[in-house]
Tab-separated table of C-alpha atoms in Angstrom:
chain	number	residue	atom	x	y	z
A	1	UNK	CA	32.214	-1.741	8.327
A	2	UNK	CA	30.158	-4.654	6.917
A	3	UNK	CA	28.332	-2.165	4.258
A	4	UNK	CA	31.664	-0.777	3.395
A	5	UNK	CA	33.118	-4.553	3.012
A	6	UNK	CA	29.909	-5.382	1.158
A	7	UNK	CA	30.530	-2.051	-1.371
A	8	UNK	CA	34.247	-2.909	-2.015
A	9	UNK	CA	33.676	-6.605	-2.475
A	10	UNK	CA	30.671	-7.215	-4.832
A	11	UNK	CA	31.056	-3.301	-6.266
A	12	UNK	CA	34.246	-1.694	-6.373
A	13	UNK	CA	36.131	-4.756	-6.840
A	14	UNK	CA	34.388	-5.755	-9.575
A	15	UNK	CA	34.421	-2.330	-11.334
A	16	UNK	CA	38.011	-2.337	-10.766
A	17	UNK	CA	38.969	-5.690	-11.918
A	18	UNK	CA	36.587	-4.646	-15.293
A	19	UNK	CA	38.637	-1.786	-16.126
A	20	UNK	CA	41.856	-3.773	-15.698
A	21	UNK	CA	40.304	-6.466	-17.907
A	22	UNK	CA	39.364	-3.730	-20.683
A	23	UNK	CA	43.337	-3.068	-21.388
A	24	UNK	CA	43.484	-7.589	-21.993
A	25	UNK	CA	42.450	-9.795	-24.814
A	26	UNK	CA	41.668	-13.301	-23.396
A	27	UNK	CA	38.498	-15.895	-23.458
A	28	UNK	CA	36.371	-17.109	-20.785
A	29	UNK	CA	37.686	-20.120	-18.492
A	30	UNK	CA	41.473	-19.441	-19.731
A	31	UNK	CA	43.941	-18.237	-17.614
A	32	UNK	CA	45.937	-16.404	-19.947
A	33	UNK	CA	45.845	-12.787	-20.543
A	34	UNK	CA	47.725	-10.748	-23.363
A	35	UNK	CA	47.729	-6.974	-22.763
A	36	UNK	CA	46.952	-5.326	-25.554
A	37	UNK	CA	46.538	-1.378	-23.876
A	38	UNK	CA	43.742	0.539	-25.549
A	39	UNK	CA	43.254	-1.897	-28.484
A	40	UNK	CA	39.836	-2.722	-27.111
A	41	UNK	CA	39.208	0.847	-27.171
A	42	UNK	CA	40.339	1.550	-30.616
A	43	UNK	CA	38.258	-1.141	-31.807
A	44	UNK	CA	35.280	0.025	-30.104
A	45	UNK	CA	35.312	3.341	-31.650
A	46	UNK	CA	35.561	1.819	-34.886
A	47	UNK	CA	32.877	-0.738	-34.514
A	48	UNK	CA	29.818	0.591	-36.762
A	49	UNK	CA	27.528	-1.757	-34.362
A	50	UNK	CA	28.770	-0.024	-30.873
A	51	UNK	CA	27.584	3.347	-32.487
A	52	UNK	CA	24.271	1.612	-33.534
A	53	UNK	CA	23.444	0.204	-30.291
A	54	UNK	CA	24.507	3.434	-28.444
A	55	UNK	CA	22.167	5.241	-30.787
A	56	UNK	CA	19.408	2.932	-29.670
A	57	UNK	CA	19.971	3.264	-26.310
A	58	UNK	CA	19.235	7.259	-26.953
A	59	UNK	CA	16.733	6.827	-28.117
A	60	UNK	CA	15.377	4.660	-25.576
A	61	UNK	CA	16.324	7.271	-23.185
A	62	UNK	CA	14.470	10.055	-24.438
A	63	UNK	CA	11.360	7.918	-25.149
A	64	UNK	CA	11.944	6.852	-21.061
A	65	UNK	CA	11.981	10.149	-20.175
A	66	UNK	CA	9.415	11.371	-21.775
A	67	UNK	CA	6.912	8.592	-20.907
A	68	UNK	CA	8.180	7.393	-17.294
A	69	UNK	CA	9.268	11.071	-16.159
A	70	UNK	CA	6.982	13.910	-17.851
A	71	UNK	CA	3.691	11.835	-18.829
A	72	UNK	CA	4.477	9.857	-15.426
A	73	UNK	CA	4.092	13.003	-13.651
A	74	UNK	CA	1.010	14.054	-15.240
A	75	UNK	CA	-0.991	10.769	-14.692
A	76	UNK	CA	0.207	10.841	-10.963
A	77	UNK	CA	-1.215	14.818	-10.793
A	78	UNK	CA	-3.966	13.788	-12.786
A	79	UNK	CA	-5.099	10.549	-10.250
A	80	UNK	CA	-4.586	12.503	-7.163
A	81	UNK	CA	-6.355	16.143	-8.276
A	82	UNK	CA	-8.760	15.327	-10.733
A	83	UNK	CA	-10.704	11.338	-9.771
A	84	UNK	CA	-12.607	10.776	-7.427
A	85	UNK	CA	-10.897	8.802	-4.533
A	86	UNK	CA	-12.426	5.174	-5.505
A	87	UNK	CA	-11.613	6.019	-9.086
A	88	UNK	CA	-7.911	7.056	-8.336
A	89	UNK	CA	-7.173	3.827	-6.275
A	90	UNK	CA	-8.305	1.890	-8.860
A	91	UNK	CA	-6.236	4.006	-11.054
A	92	UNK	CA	-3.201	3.290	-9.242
A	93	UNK	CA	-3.871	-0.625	-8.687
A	94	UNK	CA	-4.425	-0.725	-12.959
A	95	UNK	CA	-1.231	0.951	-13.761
A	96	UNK	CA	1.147	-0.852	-11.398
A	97	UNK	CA	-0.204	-3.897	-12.262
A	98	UNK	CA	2.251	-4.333	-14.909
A	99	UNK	CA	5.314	-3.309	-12.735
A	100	UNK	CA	4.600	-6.702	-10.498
A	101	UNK	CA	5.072	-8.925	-13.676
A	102	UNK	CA	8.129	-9.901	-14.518
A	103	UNK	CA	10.253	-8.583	-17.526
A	104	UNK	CA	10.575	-11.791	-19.042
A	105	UNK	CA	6.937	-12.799	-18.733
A	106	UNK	CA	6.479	-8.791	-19.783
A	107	UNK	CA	8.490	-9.649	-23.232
A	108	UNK	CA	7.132	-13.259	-24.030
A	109	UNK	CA	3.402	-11.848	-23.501
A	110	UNK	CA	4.656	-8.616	-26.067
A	111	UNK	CA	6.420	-11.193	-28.650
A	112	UNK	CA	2.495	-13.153	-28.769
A	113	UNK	CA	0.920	-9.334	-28.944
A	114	UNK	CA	3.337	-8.138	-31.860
A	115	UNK	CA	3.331	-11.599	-33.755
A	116	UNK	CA	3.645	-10.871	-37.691
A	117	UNK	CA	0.259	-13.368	-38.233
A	118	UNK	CA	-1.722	-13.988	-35.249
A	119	UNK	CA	-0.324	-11.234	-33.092
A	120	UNK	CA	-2.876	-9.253	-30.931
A	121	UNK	CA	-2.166	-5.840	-32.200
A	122	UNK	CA	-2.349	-7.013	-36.207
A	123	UNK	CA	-5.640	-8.574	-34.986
A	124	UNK	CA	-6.746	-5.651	-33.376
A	125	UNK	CA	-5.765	-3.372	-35.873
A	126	UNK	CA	-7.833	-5.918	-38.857
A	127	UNK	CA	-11.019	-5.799	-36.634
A	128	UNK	CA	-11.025	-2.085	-36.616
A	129	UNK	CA	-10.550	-1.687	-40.485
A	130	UNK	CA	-7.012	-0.701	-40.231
A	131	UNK	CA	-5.293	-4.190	-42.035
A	132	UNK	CA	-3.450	-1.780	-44.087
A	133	UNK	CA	-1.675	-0.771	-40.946
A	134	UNK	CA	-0.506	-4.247	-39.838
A	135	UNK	CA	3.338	-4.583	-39.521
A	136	UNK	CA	5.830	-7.288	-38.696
A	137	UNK	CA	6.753	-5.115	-35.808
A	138	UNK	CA	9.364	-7.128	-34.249
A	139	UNK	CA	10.784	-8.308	-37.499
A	140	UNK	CA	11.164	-5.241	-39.295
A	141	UNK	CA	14.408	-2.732	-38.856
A	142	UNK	CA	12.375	0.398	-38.938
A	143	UNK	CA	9.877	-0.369	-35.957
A	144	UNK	CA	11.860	-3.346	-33.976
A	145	UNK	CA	13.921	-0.820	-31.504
A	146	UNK	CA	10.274	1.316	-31.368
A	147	UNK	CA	8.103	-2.031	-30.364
A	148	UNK	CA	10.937	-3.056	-27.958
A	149	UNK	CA	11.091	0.569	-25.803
A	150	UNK	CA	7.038	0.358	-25.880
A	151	UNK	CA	6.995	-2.620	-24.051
A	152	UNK	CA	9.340	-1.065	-21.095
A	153	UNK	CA	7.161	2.069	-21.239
A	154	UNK	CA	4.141	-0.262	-20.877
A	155	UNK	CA	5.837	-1.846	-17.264
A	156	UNK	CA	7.554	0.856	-15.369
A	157	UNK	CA	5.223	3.951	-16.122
A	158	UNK	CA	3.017	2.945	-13.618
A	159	UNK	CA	6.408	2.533	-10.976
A	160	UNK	CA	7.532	6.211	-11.898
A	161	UNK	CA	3.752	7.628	-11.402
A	162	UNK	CA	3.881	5.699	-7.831
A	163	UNK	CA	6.910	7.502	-6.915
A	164	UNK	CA	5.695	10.964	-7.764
A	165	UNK	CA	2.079	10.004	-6.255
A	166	UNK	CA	3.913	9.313	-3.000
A	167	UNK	CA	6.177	12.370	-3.289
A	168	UNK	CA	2.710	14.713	-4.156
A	169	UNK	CA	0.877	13.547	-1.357
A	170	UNK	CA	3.622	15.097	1.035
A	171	UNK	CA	2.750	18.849	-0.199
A	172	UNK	CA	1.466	20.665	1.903
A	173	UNK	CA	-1.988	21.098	1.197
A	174	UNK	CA	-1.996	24.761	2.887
A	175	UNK	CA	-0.096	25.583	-0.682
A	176	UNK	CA	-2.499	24.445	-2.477
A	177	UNK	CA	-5.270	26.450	-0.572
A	178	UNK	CA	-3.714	29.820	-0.898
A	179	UNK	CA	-3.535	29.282	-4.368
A	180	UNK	CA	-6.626	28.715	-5.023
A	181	UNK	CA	-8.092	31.532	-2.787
A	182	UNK	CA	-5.761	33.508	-4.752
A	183	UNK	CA	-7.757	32.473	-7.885
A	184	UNK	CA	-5.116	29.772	-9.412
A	185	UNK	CA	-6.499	27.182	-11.536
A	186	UNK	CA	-5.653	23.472	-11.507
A	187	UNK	CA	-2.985	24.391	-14.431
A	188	UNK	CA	-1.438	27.526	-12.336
A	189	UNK	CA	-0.902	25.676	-9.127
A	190	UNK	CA	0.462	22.359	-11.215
A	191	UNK	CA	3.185	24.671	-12.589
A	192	UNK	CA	3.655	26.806	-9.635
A	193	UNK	CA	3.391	24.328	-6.811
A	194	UNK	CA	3.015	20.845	-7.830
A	195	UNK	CA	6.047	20.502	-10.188
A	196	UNK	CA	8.645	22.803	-7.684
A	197	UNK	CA	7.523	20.684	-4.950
A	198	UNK	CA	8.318	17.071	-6.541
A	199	UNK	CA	11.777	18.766	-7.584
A	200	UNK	CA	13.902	15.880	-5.620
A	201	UNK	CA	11.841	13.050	-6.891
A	202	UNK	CA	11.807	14.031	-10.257
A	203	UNK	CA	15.673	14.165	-9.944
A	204	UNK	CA	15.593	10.306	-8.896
A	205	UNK	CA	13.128	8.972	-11.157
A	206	UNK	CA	15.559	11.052	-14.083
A	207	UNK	CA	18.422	9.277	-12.451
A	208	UNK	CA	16.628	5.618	-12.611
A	209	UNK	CA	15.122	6.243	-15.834
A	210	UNK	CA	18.139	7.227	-18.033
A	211	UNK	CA	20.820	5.056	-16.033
A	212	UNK	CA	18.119	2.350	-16.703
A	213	UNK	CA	18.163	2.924	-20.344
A	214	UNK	CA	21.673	2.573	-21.047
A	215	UNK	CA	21.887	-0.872	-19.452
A	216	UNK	CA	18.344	-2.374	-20.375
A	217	UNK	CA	18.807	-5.587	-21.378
A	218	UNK	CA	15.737	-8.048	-21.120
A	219	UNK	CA	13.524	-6.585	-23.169
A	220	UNK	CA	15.797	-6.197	-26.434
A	221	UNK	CA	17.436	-9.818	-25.572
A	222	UNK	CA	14.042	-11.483	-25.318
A	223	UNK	CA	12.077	-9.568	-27.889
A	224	UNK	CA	14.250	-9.295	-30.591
A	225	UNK	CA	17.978	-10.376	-29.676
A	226	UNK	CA	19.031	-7.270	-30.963
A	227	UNK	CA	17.883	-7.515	-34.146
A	228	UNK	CA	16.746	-8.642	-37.175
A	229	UNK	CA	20.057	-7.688	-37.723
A	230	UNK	CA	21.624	-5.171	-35.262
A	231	UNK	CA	18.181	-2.941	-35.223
A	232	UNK	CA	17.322	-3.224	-31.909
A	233	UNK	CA	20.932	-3.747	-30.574
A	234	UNK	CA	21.818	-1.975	-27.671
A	235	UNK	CA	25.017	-1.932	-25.321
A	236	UNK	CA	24.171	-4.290	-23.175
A	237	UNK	CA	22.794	-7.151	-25.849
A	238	UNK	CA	26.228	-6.396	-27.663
A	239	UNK	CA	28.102	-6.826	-24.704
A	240	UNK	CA	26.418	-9.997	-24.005
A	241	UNK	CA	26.986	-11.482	-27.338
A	242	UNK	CA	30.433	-9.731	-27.893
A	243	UNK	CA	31.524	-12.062	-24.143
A	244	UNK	CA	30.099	-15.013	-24.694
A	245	UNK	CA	29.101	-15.962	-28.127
A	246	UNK	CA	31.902	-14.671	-29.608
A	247	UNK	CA	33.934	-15.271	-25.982
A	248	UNK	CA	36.280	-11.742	-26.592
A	249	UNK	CA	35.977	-11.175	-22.869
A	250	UNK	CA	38.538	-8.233	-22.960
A	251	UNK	CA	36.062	-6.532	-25.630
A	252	UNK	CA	33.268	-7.383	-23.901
A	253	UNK	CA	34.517	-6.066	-20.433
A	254	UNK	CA	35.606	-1.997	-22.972
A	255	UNK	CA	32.193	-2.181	-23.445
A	256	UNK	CA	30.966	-2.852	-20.367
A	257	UNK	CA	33.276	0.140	-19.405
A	258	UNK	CA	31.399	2.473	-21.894
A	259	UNK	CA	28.409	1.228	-20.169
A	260	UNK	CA	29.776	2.845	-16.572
A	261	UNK	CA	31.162	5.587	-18.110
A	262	UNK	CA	27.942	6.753	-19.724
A	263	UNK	CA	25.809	6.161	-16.817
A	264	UNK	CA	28.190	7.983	-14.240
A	265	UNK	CA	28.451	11.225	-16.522
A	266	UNK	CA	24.557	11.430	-17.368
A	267	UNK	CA	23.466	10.837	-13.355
A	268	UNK	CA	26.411	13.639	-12.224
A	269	UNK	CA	25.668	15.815	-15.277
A	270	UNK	CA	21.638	15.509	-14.204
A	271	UNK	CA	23.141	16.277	-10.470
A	272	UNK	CA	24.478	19.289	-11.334
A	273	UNK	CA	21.662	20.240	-13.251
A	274	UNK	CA	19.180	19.984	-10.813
A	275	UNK	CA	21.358	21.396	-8.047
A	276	UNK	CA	19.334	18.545	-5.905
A	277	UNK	CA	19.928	15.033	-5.375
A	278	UNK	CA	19.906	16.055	-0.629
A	279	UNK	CA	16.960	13.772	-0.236
């Protein structure tokens, strides 16, 4: 009962009260609402900035999964087959590291590192003999939204490669002994053994990853603000902005909507794809 009171009063409420908001156009701190039905809706679809930042949250998505799922999965396989066991602690311990800092000290280090004049990278990339190379990377449109979703791969790969670690270590290692007496190579029993095995964890870190990506909000808020321009906007930023810079709470709360909308569909749609999710 008090998990259940917990769930319907800081969750479902909440959610609830949202949606209800969605269908009202008012400001923050008054207490007058004006229902305007699916105005808020209607304007969403229409707003050339919505269907910027969803695109950027796509593709910040797809560059999550690839990185913090499928090259994740690999480094884990990769510590716990192929190093030695000293080596593959110290493996671990370097790329968690960065999941123990926190994301705004994560994005105020990366805004020093991609600095236009004195930023690390430019540096880096003058010492080597590649000036020609150096970029405003934060301030231009083309590579802002790329420099932001590096930074997040940056932190949480080394969380994702934890998780499958953990989840590899509970094989069996009898599997892995047939296979080789069998005559399977590393590759063979990776494919075979190692990838059917971490099915249910590579459900939850696809789960966490994309859900993650459509409502990241530090990085692009600290990095960039969502722009120069709307570049790097996402759903989230907008949101923020939309509620209260602009103070169009019953906009801000459609979008939030969206938000729940698009995360609920991709985690049930990844459900039913896997056919897993038990554990």
């Amino acid at each position: 009962m008090p998990a259940l009171i917990f769930l319907g009063v800081f969750i479902l409420y909440p959610l609830a009260a949202n949606v209800g908001f969605s269908f009202s156009e008012f400001t923050l701190g008054s207490a007058e609402k004006t229902f305007v039905g699916l105005d808020n809706y209607r304007q969403l679809i229409a707003d050339p900035i919505v269907w910027t930042a969803l695109t950027n949250n796509v593709l910040y998505a797809l560059v999550s999964v690839l990185f913090q799922v499928f090259i994740a999965h690999i480094l884990a396989a990769t510590v716990l087959v192929v190093l030695p066991s000293r080596l593959a602690v110290a493996a671990r311990s370097f790329f968690f590291l960065p999941v123990l800092l926190s994301m705004t000290v994560v994005a105020i280090l990366f805004t020093f590192i991609f600095d236009a004049s004195d930023g690390l990278l430019n540096g880096l990339l003058q010492a080597v003999g590649l000036g020609q190379l150096a970029h405003p990377w934060l301030g231009d449109t083309t590579t802002a939204i790329f420099a932001v979703i590096s930074v997040s791969q940056w932190q949480s790969i080394g969380y994702t490669m934890l998780l499958f670690i953990v989840s590899m270590q509970n094989i069996p290692t009898e599997l892995y002994e047939a296979a080789a007496l069998d005559g399977a190579k590393l590759l063979r029993q990776y494919v075979s053994i190692t990838l059917p095995q971490t099915r249910e964890m590579i459900f939850v870190v696809m789960v966490l990853t994309v859900s993650g990506a459509f409502t990241v909000f530090a990085e692009p808020y600290i990095l960039t603000g969502g722009g120069p321009g709307n570049a790097s906007q996402v759903l989230a930023t907008y949101m923020y902005r939309v509620g209260f810079f602009q103070n169009e709470m019953g906009y801000a709360s459609a979008l939030a909507t969206l938000i729940f909308v698009i995360t609920l569909v991709l985690s049930v749609a990844q459900a039913t794809l896997f056919r897993t999710g038990k554990e």
